Tab-separated table of C-alpha atoms and ligand atoms in Angstrom:
chain	number	residue	atom	x	y	z
A	12	MET	CA	-24.424	11.566	17.824
A	13	LYS	CA	-21.280	10.129	19.449
A	14	VAL	CA	-18.952	8.184	17.147
A	15	ALA	CA	-15.693	6.423	18.043
A	16	ILE	CA	-13.085	6.005	15.314
A	17	VAL	CA	-10.453	3.366	15.984
A	18	GLY	CA	-7.452	3.308	13.623
A	19	LEU	CA	-5.985	6.683	12.645
A	20	GLY	CA	-4.398	5.900	9.293
A	21	ALA	CA	-5.554	7.753	6.193
A	22	ALA	CA	-8.996	6.094	6.397
A	23	GLY	CA	-9.723	6.891	10.036
A	24	LEU	CA	-8.377	10.440	9.879
A	25	ARG	CA	-10.306	11.257	6.701
A	26	ALA	CA	-13.507	9.790	8.179
A	27	ALA	CA	-12.898	11.953	11.260
A	28	MET	CA	-12.570	15.091	9.122
A	29	LEU	CA	-15.749	14.331	7.173
A	30	LEU	CA	-17.802	13.442	10.268
A	31	GLU	CA	-16.658	16.406	12.337
A	32	ARG	CA	-17.550	18.670	9.436
A	33	GLN	CA	-21.112	17.277	9.725
A	34	GLY	CA	-21.258	18.181	13.429
A	35	VAL	CA	-20.694	14.631	14.684
A	36	ASP	CA	-19.059	14.279	18.126
A	37	ILE	CA	-16.035	12.032	17.464
A	38	THR	CA	-13.524	10.295	19.735
A	39	LEU	CA	-10.292	8.983	18.209
A	40	PHE	CA	-8.109	6.021	19.172
A	41	ASP	CA	-5.031	4.295	17.773
A	42	ALA	CA	-2.756	1.567	19.082
A	43	ARG	CA	0.415	3.325	17.907
A	44	SER	CA	2.075	6.233	19.647
A	45	ARG	CA	1.489	8.320	16.488
A	46	GLY	CA	-1.246	8.884	13.897
A	47	GLY	CA	-0.939	8.111	10.179
A	48	GLY	CA	-0.667	4.292	10.259
A	49	ARG	CA	1.047	3.205	7.060
A	50	LEU	CA	1.668	6.852	6.185
A	51	CYS	CA	4.850	7.433	8.144
A	52	THR	CA	7.986	9.513	7.927
A	53	THR	CA	10.706	8.363	10.318
A	54	ASP	CA	12.641	10.695	12.642
A	55	GLN	CA	15.495	10.535	10.116
A	56	GLY	CA	13.179	11.831	7.381
A	57	ASP	CA	12.736	8.524	5.502
A	58	GLU	CA	9.370	7.546	4.078
A	59	GLY	CA	8.775	4.138	5.661
A	60	GLY	CA	5.365	3.524	4.066
A	61	ALA	CA	3.246	5.088	1.316
A	62	GLU	CA	5.077	7.550	-0.883
A	63	TRP	CA	3.575	7.721	-4.394
A	64	ILE	CA	0.281	8.998	-5.797
A	65	ASP	CA	-1.008	7.952	-9.194
A	66	GLY	CA	-2.189	10.795	-11.439
A	67	ASP	CA	-5.801	9.577	-11.233
A	68	HIS	CA	-5.873	9.258	-7.430
A	69	VAL	CA	-8.233	12.186	-7.304
A	70	ARG	CA	-9.094	11.844	-3.621
A	71	CYS	CA	-5.427	12.044	-2.615
A	72	LEU	CA	-4.818	15.031	-4.847
A	73	SER	CA	-7.885	16.945	-3.686
A	74	LEU	CA	-7.176	16.098	-0.026
A	75	LEU	CA	-3.699	17.616	-0.393
A	76	GLU	CA	-5.145	20.687	-2.044
A	77	GLY	CA	-7.667	21.074	0.776
A	78	LEU	CA	-4.887	20.756	3.341
A	79	GLY	CA	-2.846	23.427	1.552
A	80	LEU	CA	-0.149	20.908	0.587
A	81	SER	CA	1.261	20.306	-2.892
A	82	PRO	CA	2.031	16.862	-4.326
A	83	ILE	CA	5.555	16.542	-5.691
A	84	PRO	CA	5.529	15.757	-9.446
A	85	ASP	CA	7.743	12.748	-10.071
A	86	ALA	CA	9.416	11.056	-13.023
A	87	ASN	CA	10.506	7.445	-12.928
A	88	GLU	CA	12.457	7.324	-16.173
A	89	PRO	CA	15.021	6.591	-17.348
A	90	TYR	CA	15.046	3.488	-15.172
A	91	LEU	CA	17.727	0.832	-14.978
A	92	VAL	CA	17.161	-2.885	-15.547
A	93	ALA	CA	19.770	-5.319	-14.186
A	94	TYR	CA	18.995	-8.874	-15.248
A	95	LYS	CA	21.300	-11.903	-15.431
A	96	GLY	CA	24.416	-9.727	-15.593
A	97	GLU	CA	22.940	-7.485	-18.311
A	98	ARG	CA	22.402	-3.733	-17.581
A	99	LEU	CA	20.142	-1.638	-19.730
A	100	LEU	CA	18.235	1.625	-19.527
A	101	SER	CA	14.503	1.943	-20.146
A	102	ALA	CA	14.919	3.055	-23.749
A	103	GLU	CA	16.876	-0.158	-24.402
A	104	LEU	CA	14.348	-2.531	-22.794
A	105	TRP	CA	14.061	-5.801	-24.728
A	106	PRO	CA	11.339	-5.557	-27.422
A	107	GLU	CA	10.045	-9.028	-26.480
A	108	ALA	CA	9.431	-7.838	-22.896
A	109	LEU	CA	7.424	-4.891	-24.178
A	110	GLU	CA	5.462	-7.169	-26.508
A	111	ASP	CA	4.680	-9.520	-23.635
A	112	ALA	CA	3.580	-6.575	-21.469
A	113	GLY	CA	1.346	-5.354	-24.292
A	114	ARG	CA	-0.199	-8.819	-24.693
A	115	VAL	CA	-0.811	-9.139	-20.932
A	116	HIS	CA	-2.551	-5.752	-21.000
A	117	GLU	CA	-4.749	-6.662	-23.982
A	118	GLU	CA	-5.736	-10.023	-22.493
A	119	ALA	CA	-6.465	-8.465	-19.080
A	120	ALA	CA	-8.495	-5.643	-20.645
A	121	ALA	CA	-10.517	-8.164	-22.640
A	122	LEU	CA	-11.211	-10.282	-19.521
A	123	CYS	CA	-12.009	-7.433	-17.136
A	124	TYR	CA	-15.746	-7.345	-17.800
A	125	ASP	CA	-16.139	-11.000	-18.837
A	126	PRO	CA	-17.508	-13.688	-16.525
A	127	PRO	CA	-14.807	-14.243	-13.887
A	128	PRO	CA	-12.145	-16.907	-14.527
A	129	ALA	CA	-11.809	-19.917	-12.198
A	130	ALA	CA	-11.651	-18.789	-8.580
A	131	ASP	CA	-8.351	-20.621	-8.025
A	132	ALA	CA	-6.580	-19.086	-11.078
A	133	THR	CA	-3.489	-17.079	-10.159
A	134	LEU	CA	-1.957	-13.990	-11.724
A	135	SER	CA	1.194	-16.072	-12.127
A	136	SER	CA	-0.549	-18.650	-14.362
A	137	PHE	CA	-2.083	-15.804	-16.406
A	138	LEU	CA	1.386	-14.294	-16.953
A	139	ASP	CA	2.781	-17.762	-17.831
A	140	ARG	CA	0.087	-18.106	-20.476
A	141	HIS	CA	0.553	-14.726	-22.117
A	142	CYS	CA	4.297	-14.106	-21.915
A	143	ARG	CA	6.241	-15.749	-24.713
A	144	SER	CA	9.800	-14.886	-23.692
A	145	GLU	CA	11.726	-15.616	-20.510
A	146	ARG	CA	12.793	-11.991	-20.157
A	147	GLY	CA	9.237	-10.816	-20.793
A	148	ARG	CA	7.943	-13.171	-18.124
A	149	TRP	CA	10.458	-11.842	-15.598
A	150	TRP	CA	9.690	-8.226	-16.542
A	151	ASN	CA	5.949	-8.758	-16.077
A	152	GLU	CA	6.523	-10.515	-12.756
A	153	ALA	CA	8.627	-7.567	-11.565
A	154	GLN	CA	5.942	-5.030	-12.562
A	155	TRP	CA	2.976	-6.797	-11.034
A	156	ARG	CA	4.718	-8.038	-7.903
A	157	SER	CA	5.603	-4.419	-7.243
A	158	ASP	CA	2.018	-3.241	-7.769
A	159	GLU	CA	0.475	-5.989	-5.618
A	160	GLY	CA	3.209	-6.115	-2.947
A	161	GLU	CA	3.326	-9.909	-3.184
A	162	ASP	CA	4.578	-12.715	-5.486
A	163	THR	CA	2.128	-13.265	-8.341
A	164	ASN	CA	1.600	-16.953	-7.474
A	165	ARG	CA	-0.287	-15.752	-4.375
A	166	ILE	CA	-2.450	-13.238	-6.255
A	167	GLY	CA	-5.881	-14.458	-7.356
A	168	LEU	CA	-6.594	-13.615	-11.006
A	169	ASN	CA	-10.184	-12.705	-10.218
A	170	GLY	CA	-9.318	-10.000	-7.713
A	171	TRP	CA	-6.454	-8.711	-9.841
A	172	LEU	CA	-8.765	-8.272	-12.831
A	173	ALA	CA	-11.257	-6.356	-10.651
A	174	GLY	CA	-8.478	-3.909	-9.709
A	175	TYR	CA	-7.181	-3.821	-13.293
A	176	ARG	CA	-10.341	-2.000	-14.378
A	177	HIS	CA	-8.851	1.124	-12.795
A	178	TYR	CA	-5.958	0.877	-15.255
A	179	LEU	CA	-8.021	0.789	-18.437
A	180	GLY	CA	-7.771	3.902	-20.572
A	181	ARG	CA	-5.195	5.483	-18.291
A	182	PRO	CA	-2.974	8.061	-19.975
A	183	GLU	CA	0.718	7.137	-20.088
A	184	GLY	CA	2.641	8.467	-17.097
A	185	THR	CA	-0.304	8.205	-14.659
A	186	MET	CA	1.382	5.556	-12.497
A	187	SER	CA	3.341	7.112	-9.591
A	188	ALA	CA	3.036	10.553	-11.175
A	189	TYR	CA	3.439	12.334	-7.800
A	190	ARG	CA	4.871	11.874	-4.343
A	191	PHE	CA	3.245	12.849	-1.066
A	192	PRO	CA	4.946	15.961	0.315
A	193	GLY	CA	6.075	13.884	3.336
A	194	ALA	CA	3.683	11.409	4.927
A	195	ASN	CA	3.913	13.034	8.349
A	196	ALA	CA	3.147	16.433	6.843
A	197	VAL	CA	-0.120	14.964	5.532
A	198	THR	CA	-0.971	13.283	8.853
A	199	ASP	CA	-0.114	16.394	10.866
A	200	ALA	CA	-2.251	18.579	8.581
A	201	MET	CA	-5.206	16.191	8.918
A	202	LEU	CA	-4.862	16.071	12.712
A	203	ALA	CA	-4.595	19.874	12.827
A	204	ARG	CA	-7.994	20.148	11.087
A	205	LEU	CA	-9.701	18.166	13.846
A	206	ASN	CA	-11.102	19.493	17.102
A	207	ALA	CA	-10.964	15.979	18.594
A	208	LYS	CA	-7.538	15.042	19.926
A	209	PRO	CA	-6.287	11.483	19.317
A	210	ASN	CA	-6.032	8.977	22.140
A	211	LEU	CA	-2.803	7.234	21.149
A	212	SER	CA	-1.304	3.978	22.502
A	213	HIS	CA	-4.870	2.605	22.845
A	214	SER	CA	-4.984	-0.911	21.424
A	215	LEU	CA	-8.594	-2.052	21.017
A	216	ALA	CA	-9.124	-5.549	22.405
A	217	ARG	CA	-12.909	-5.972	22.729
A	218	VAL	CA	-16.116	-4.406	21.420
A	219	ALA	CA	-19.415	-4.993	23.235
A	220	SER	CA	-22.359	-3.816	21.140
A	221	GLU	CA	-25.601	-4.185	23.052
A	222	SER	CA	-26.976	-0.667	23.376
A	223	GLY	CA	-24.311	1.224	21.443
A	224	SER	CA	-20.674	0.090	21.253
A	225	THR	CA	-18.475	-0.001	24.329
A	226	LEU	CA	-14.742	-0.354	23.745
A	227	GLU	CA	-12.273	-2.169	25.915
A	228	PHE	CA	-8.570	-1.581	25.344
A	229	ALA	CA	-5.640	-3.934	26.024
A	230	SER	CA	-4.815	-1.829	29.099
A	231	GLY	CA	-8.229	-2.691	30.593
A	232	GLU	CA	-9.509	0.883	30.101
A	233	THR	CA	-13.041	1.128	28.704
A	234	SER	CA	-14.785	3.860	26.724
A	235	GLY	CA	-18.347	4.359	25.544
A	236	PRO	CA	-21.036	3.554	24.791
A	237	TYR	CA	-20.952	5.166	21.348
A	238	ASP	CA	-23.854	5.458	18.912
A	239	ALA	CA	-21.590	4.311	16.070
A	240	LEU	CA	-18.116	2.837	15.788
A	241	VAL	CA	-15.741	3.119	12.825
A	242	LEU	CA	-13.101	0.395	12.720
A	243	ALA	CA	-10.391	1.534	10.283
A	244	ILE	CA	-7.980	-1.251	11.162
A	245	PRO	CA	-6.124	-3.688	8.841
A	246	PRO	CA	-7.807	-7.113	8.626
A	247	PRO	CA	-5.193	-9.176	10.533
A	248	CYS	CA	-5.471	-6.718	13.480
A	249	LEU	CA	-9.258	-6.704	13.235
A	250	GLY	CA	-9.144	-10.478	13.518
A	251	GLN	CA	-7.531	-10.144	16.982
A	252	ILE	CA	-10.437	-8.131	18.438
A	253	ALA	CA	-13.196	-9.893	20.422
A	254	PHE	CA	-16.741	-8.891	19.435
A	255	GLU	CA	-19.801	-9.384	21.627
A	256	PRO	CA	-22.066	-10.455	20.061
A	257	GLU	CA	-19.750	-12.194	17.569
A	258	LEU	CA	-19.560	-10.845	14.037
A	259	PRO	CA	-21.601	-12.825	11.475
A	260	PRO	CA	-19.651	-15.905	10.301
A	261	GLU	CA	-19.249	-14.561	6.717
A	262	THR	CA	-17.787	-11.274	8.024
A	263	ALA	CA	-15.402	-13.080	10.388
A	264	ALA	CA	-14.363	-15.440	7.566
A	265	ALA	CA	-13.779	-12.561	5.117
A	266	ILE	CA	-11.582	-10.793	7.703
A	267	ARG	CA	-9.591	-13.997	8.277
A	268	ARG	CA	-9.217	-14.578	4.532
A	269	CYS	CA	-8.003	-11.087	3.580
A	270	PRO	CA	-4.199	-11.344	3.422
A	271	MET	CA	-1.619	-8.561	3.573
A	272	GLY	CA	1.329	-8.515	1.159
A	273	ARG	CA	4.790	-9.329	2.476
A	274	THR	CA	6.571	-6.109	1.604
A	275	ILE	CA	9.492	-4.332	3.227
A	276	LYS	CA	11.232	-1.100	2.416
A	277	VAL	CA	14.872	-0.147	2.899
A	278	SER	CA	15.826	3.544	2.832
A	279	PHE	CA	19.348	4.347	1.637
A	280	GLU	CA	21.040	7.734	1.849
A	281	PHE	CA	24.007	8.545	-0.417
A	282	ALA	CA	26.559	11.339	-0.396
A	283	GLU	CA	26.062	11.757	-4.166
A	284	PRO	CA	23.286	10.746	-6.596
A	285	PHE	CA	25.604	8.300	-8.424
A	286	TRP	CA	22.673	7.105	-10.555
A	287	GLU	CA	22.475	10.476	-12.310
A	288	ASP	CA	26.068	10.080	-13.574
A	289	GLU	CA	25.092	6.609	-14.819
A	290	GLY	CA	22.113	7.985	-16.766
A	291	TRP	CA	19.225	6.625	-14.679
A	292	HIS	CA	16.768	8.368	-12.407
A	293	GLY	CA	17.095	6.141	-9.330
A	294	HIS	CA	14.313	3.753	-10.351
A	295	MET	CA	15.765	0.292	-10.926
A	296	PHE	CA	14.590	-3.305	-11.383
A	297	THR	CA	16.882	-6.243	-10.656
A	298	ASP	CA	16.533	-10.031	-10.601
A	299	GLY	CA	18.341	-10.148	-7.215
A	300	PRO	CA	16.577	-9.969	-3.830
A	301	LEU	CA	16.747	-6.156	-3.856
A	302	GLN	CA	14.034	-6.318	-6.570
A	303	GLN	CA	13.718	-2.578	-7.184
A	304	THR	CA	14.617	0.902	-6.026
A	305	TRP	CA	12.737	4.173	-6.301
A	306	ASN	CA	14.111	7.680	-6.070
A	307	SER	CA	13.011	9.174	-2.747
A	308	SER	CA	15.371	12.165	-2.752
A	309	ILE	CA	14.249	15.281	-0.930
A	310	GLY	CA	15.976	18.557	-1.756
A	311	ARG	CA	19.707	17.982	-1.387
A	312	ARG	CA	19.307	14.622	0.361
A	313	HIS	CA	20.020	11.775	-2.060
A	314	LEU	CA	17.754	8.872	-1.122
A	315	LEU	CA	16.797	5.600	-2.757
A	316	SER	CA	14.108	3.277	-1.372
A	317	ALA	CA	14.366	-0.441	-2.031
A	318	TYR	CA	10.911	-1.950	-2.163
A	319	ILE	CA	11.046	-5.731	-1.726
A	320	CYS	CA	8.017	-8.003	-1.928
A	321	GLY	CA	7.046	-11.642	-1.364
A	322	ASN	CA	9.473	-14.483	-0.640
A	323	ASP	CA	12.508	-12.232	-1.152
A	324	ALA	CA	11.213	-9.825	1.527
A	325	GLU	CA	10.604	-12.666	3.931
A	326	SER	CA	14.078	-14.142	3.440
A	327	VAL	CA	15.750	-10.729	3.795
A	328	VAL	CA	14.022	-9.972	7.118
A	329	ARG	CA	14.669	-13.499	8.434
A	330	SER	CA	18.386	-13.312	7.658
A	331	PRO	CA	20.780	-12.499	10.529
A	332	ASP	CA	21.896	-9.251	8.832
A	333	PRO	CA	19.294	-7.889	6.376
A	334	ILE	CA	21.165	-4.624	5.841
A	335	ALA	CA	24.347	-6.485	4.804
A	336	ILE	CA	22.332	-8.369	2.169
A	337	VAL	CA	20.795	-5.264	0.631
A	338	ARG	CA	24.094	-3.350	0.740
A	339	GLY	CA	25.778	-6.264	-1.057
A	340	GLU	CA	23.003	-6.310	-3.657
A	341	LEU	CA	23.389	-2.570	-4.249
A	342	LEU	CA	27.094	-3.028	-4.943
A	343	ARG	CA	26.209	-5.651	-7.552
A	344	ILE	CA	24.240	-2.904	-9.319
A	345	SER	CA	26.951	-0.268	-9.130
A	346	ALA	CA	30.400	-0.074	-7.539
A	347	ARG	CA	29.459	3.482	-6.511
A	348	ALA	CA	26.328	2.386	-4.638
A	349	ARG	CA	27.787	2.817	-1.146
A	350	PRO	CA	25.102	4.332	1.094
A	351	VAL	CA	26.134	6.393	4.099
A	352	ARG	CA	23.007	5.156	5.889
A	353	ALA	CA	20.556	2.268	5.419
A	354	VAL	CA	17.361	1.681	7.433
A	355	LEU	CA	14.982	-1.295	7.191
A	356	HIS	CA	11.191	-0.784	7.501
A	357	ASP	CA	9.799	-4.234	8.236
A	358	TRP	CA	6.037	-4.194	7.617
A	359	ILE	CA	5.783	-7.979	7.776
A	360	SER	CA	6.445	-7.905	11.521
A	361	ASP	CA	4.643	-4.617	12.211
A	362	PRO	CA	2.091	-5.537	14.925
A	363	TRP	CA	-0.406	-2.869	13.805
A	364	SER	CA	-0.594	-3.801	10.128
A	365	ARG	CA	0.893	-7.343	9.954
A	366	GLY	CA	1.861	-6.793	6.335
A	367	ALA	CA	2.109	-3.929	3.874
A	368	PHE	CA	-1.273	-3.751	2.145
A	369	SER	CA	-4.099	-6.109	1.296
A	370	TYR	CA	-4.311	-8.168	-1.862
A	371	THR	CA	-6.861	-10.564	-3.307
A	372	PRO	CA	-5.813	-14.190	-2.895
A	373	VAL	CA	-7.037	-17.183	-4.896
A	374	ASN	CA	-10.597	-18.184	-3.983
A	375	PRO	CA	-11.076	-14.521	-3.147
A	376	VAL	CA	-12.884	-12.993	-0.237
A	377	ASP	CA	-15.902	-10.896	-1.061
A	378	ARG	CA	-14.799	-7.313	-0.460
A	379	SER	CA	-18.383	-6.103	-0.157
A	380	VAL	CA	-18.646	-8.297	2.977
A	381	LEU	CA	-15.554	-6.601	4.415
A	382	ALA	CA	-17.138	-3.199	3.775
A	383	ALA	CA	-20.642	-4.049	5.056
A	384	ARG	CA	-21.680	-2.395	8.312
A	385	GLU	CA	-22.728	-4.634	11.166
A	386	GLY	CA	-25.354	-2.784	13.173
A	387	SER	CA	-23.651	0.341	14.481
A	388	ILE	CA	-20.164	-0.937	13.540
A	389	HIS	CA	-18.768	0.487	10.283
A	390	PHE	CA	-15.642	-0.895	8.600
A	391	ALA	CA	-13.143	1.337	6.775
A	392	GLY	CA	-9.602	0.974	5.466
A	393	GLU	CA	-7.941	0.359	2.107
A	394	HIS	CA	-8.952	-3.335	2.248
A	395	THR	CA	-12.647	-2.380	1.980
A	396	ALA	CA	-12.282	-0.190	-1.122
A	397	SER	CA	-12.148	-0.584	-4.882
A	398	TRP	CA	-8.732	1.167	-4.808
A	399	MET	CA	-7.591	-1.567	-2.453
A	400	GLY	CA	-3.979	-1.330	-1.308
A	401	PHE	CA	-3.667	2.417	-1.926
A	402	VAL	CA	-4.102	5.548	0.151
A	403	GLU	CA	-6.752	6.392	-2.452
A	404	GLY	CA	-8.680	3.308	-1.275
A	405	ALA	CA	-8.365	4.363	2.385
A	406	LEU	CA	-9.868	7.774	1.500
A	407	GLU	CA	-12.584	6.136	-0.613
A	408	SER	CA	-13.590	3.993	2.371
A	409	ALA	CA	-13.692	7.071	4.624
A	410	GLU	CA	-16.213	8.738	2.303
A	411	ARG	CA	-18.345	5.600	2.396
A	412	VAL	CA	-18.438	5.250	6.206
A	413	ALA	CA	-19.047	8.973	6.709
A	414	ALA	CA	-21.997	8.723	4.311
A	415	GLU	CA	-23.287	5.585	6.067
A	416	ILE	CA	-23.230	7.364	9.422
A	417	THR	CA	-24.647	10.704	8.400
A	418	ARG	CA	-26.881	9.192	5.687
A	419	THR	CA	-25.786	11.867	3.245
A	420	GLY	CA	-24.398	11.245	-0.231
A	421	PRO	CA	-20.685	10.460	-0.679
A	422	ALA	CA	-19.791	14.019	-1.800
A	423	LEU	CA	-19.373	15.354	1.718
B	517	LIG	C1	5.935	-0.077	2.325
B	517	LIG	C2	4.620	0.459	1.847
B	517	LIG	C3	4.588	1.210	0.697
B	517	LIG	C4	3.371	1.720	0.244
B	517	LIG	N1	3.378	2.528	-0.858
B	517	LIG	C5	2.232	3.142	-1.223
B	517	LIG	C6	2.259	4.159	-2.211
B	517	LIG	O1	3.329	4.505	-2.726
B	517	LIG	N2	1.070	4.731	-2.565
B	517	LIG	C7	-0.125	4.375	-1.973
B	517	LIG	O2	-1.171	4.932	-2.328
B	517	LIG	N3	-0.165	3.437	-0.987
B	517	LIG	C8	0.984	2.835	-0.603
B	517	LIG	N4	0.975	1.953	0.428
B	517	LIG	C9	-0.329	1.555	1.017
B	517	LIG	C10	-0.883	2.633	1.943
B	517	LIG	O3	0.078	2.952	2.902
B	517	LIG	C11	-2.133	2.096	2.603
B	517	LIG	O4	-3.040	1.602	1.643
B	517	LIG	C12	-2.881	3.154	3.434
B	517	LIG	O5	-1.995	4.010	4.098
B	517	LIG	C13	-3.785	2.409	4.401
B	517	LIG	O6	-4.499	3.308	5.217
B	517	LIG	P1	-5.555	2.738	6.250
B	517	LIG	O7	-6.078	3.874	7.010
B	517	LIG	O8	-6.498	1.818	5.559
B	517	LIG	O9	-4.696	1.758	7.218
B	517	LIG	P2	-3.502	2.122	8.209
B	517	LIG	O10	-2.721	3.257	7.708
B	517	LIG	O11	-2.779	0.841	8.447
B	517	LIG	O12	-4.240	2.578	9.549
B	517	LIG	C14	-4.787	1.645	10.426
B	517	LIG	C15	-4.506	2.076	11.850
B	517	LIG	O13	-5.113	1.114	12.729
B	517	LIG	C16	-4.280	1.025	13.880
B	517	LIG	N5	-4.592	-0.215	14.596
B	517	LIG	C17	-4.353	-1.493	14.207
B	517	LIG	N6	-4.813	-2.349	15.142
B	517	LIG	C18	-5.352	-1.589	16.134
B	517	LIG	C19	-5.988	-1.895	17.355
B	517	LIG	N7	-6.188	-3.146	17.787
B	517	LIG	N8	-6.408	-0.867	18.148
B	517	LIG	C20	-6.243	0.423	17.751
B	517	LIG	N9	-5.641	0.773	16.581
B	517	LIG	C21	-5.215	-0.235	15.789
B	517	LIG	C22	-2.868	1.081	13.320
B	517	LIG	O14	-1.955	1.496	14.306
B	517	LIG	C23	-3.022	2.105	12.206
B	517	LIG	O15	-2.648	3.404	12.599
B	517	LIG	C24	2.169	1.452	0.939
B	517	LIG	C25	2.208	0.703	2.111
B	517	LIG	C26	3.422	0.218	2.564
B	517	LIG	C27	3.451	-0.551	3.852
């Protein structure tokens, strides 16, 4: 059987590994000049995309083990909170914010398996209802905006509750318990396991599926026909591809209605880890447009990543000098926060993802439609998975499409 896989992020590469292991003849394509998609380490050694692994992301952890790589255990505390001129460490966090977070958790847990709330309810209105203090409301916004990669007034409550099920009964410290040992190290190790070599800089423009799928790329080059096609491409990019015959209207509508969060990252390198002298670990939340930082240090390189979502991200990237804004914001946090280097990773304008990761909007799209095969075309990618938005979801989707194609069970 001949299978083409288009999109060589975590989903496409993992599907390739699983299919090749089953003796399937695979051909690989990606529009970028590199593999890995949203797993990417820059030439300067910064992690521009995915970096953290939750402790229960079992597919990520077992993939690393199989590749002979070790996840890096991480600690995010003590973190710093800078709000309205106040500075406090995690142990000093306002009790009312913790109470509000506890109430939000209890209410979400209670609703998770109930009949779904109104389709147009937002996460923001849910937080408004269950937070009783201003500081608690801000704290909850900061937490969930970070998790979803978007402002909570754009997040549909229905979809958020579906994802929240993953968080029930989680032991403390599961969130961001590990870091990938370098995104490119993971991509390179996956590529090294494959006999098929990737065809890079191949942007898929058209799929004709009469007898098998024939691919036409933006360059005019064609390839195929293939017995099966795996499209592991983010929804906004999928929406740009012409299909003959056209996809069913509900599939096309679901692709159109699956948004990507507006998230950017800024990598900062410092001569010294000034945060250690100040008693915090590098993880910080602020009410300014910097929003939050995470500690991305590697060995003796002292790195912080700012992770900015929603309207703030959009206004930073649209400003004439985004780096000046984030540098200024850092100085508001600490007079010692003077990076020797700062690099912006703008996922909002990235042509091959058109956003950072998918989220469920109000009046949500049906994710099972996004994941449903259409004849010999199989759809993969984090947006088709229950662990939507995460590398774990990309790997989950790879298991599903490999099983669809080889008709074996998911434990390949
Ligand atoms: C800033 C940021 C931080 C993140 N942090 C984390 C984190 O800490 N932990 C975590 O688990 N996840 C994180 N994520 C999410 C994670 O990166 C993604 O969920 C995951 O990598 C998606 O994998 P994928 O294979 O579904 O898609 P992608 O990695 O996007 O792969 C899709 C591929 O399709 C290609 N493509 C697109 N259009 C075409 C076309 N027309 N023709 C050919 N190829 C095409 C693209 O070039 C790309 O390589 C983060 C993402 C971002 C952006």
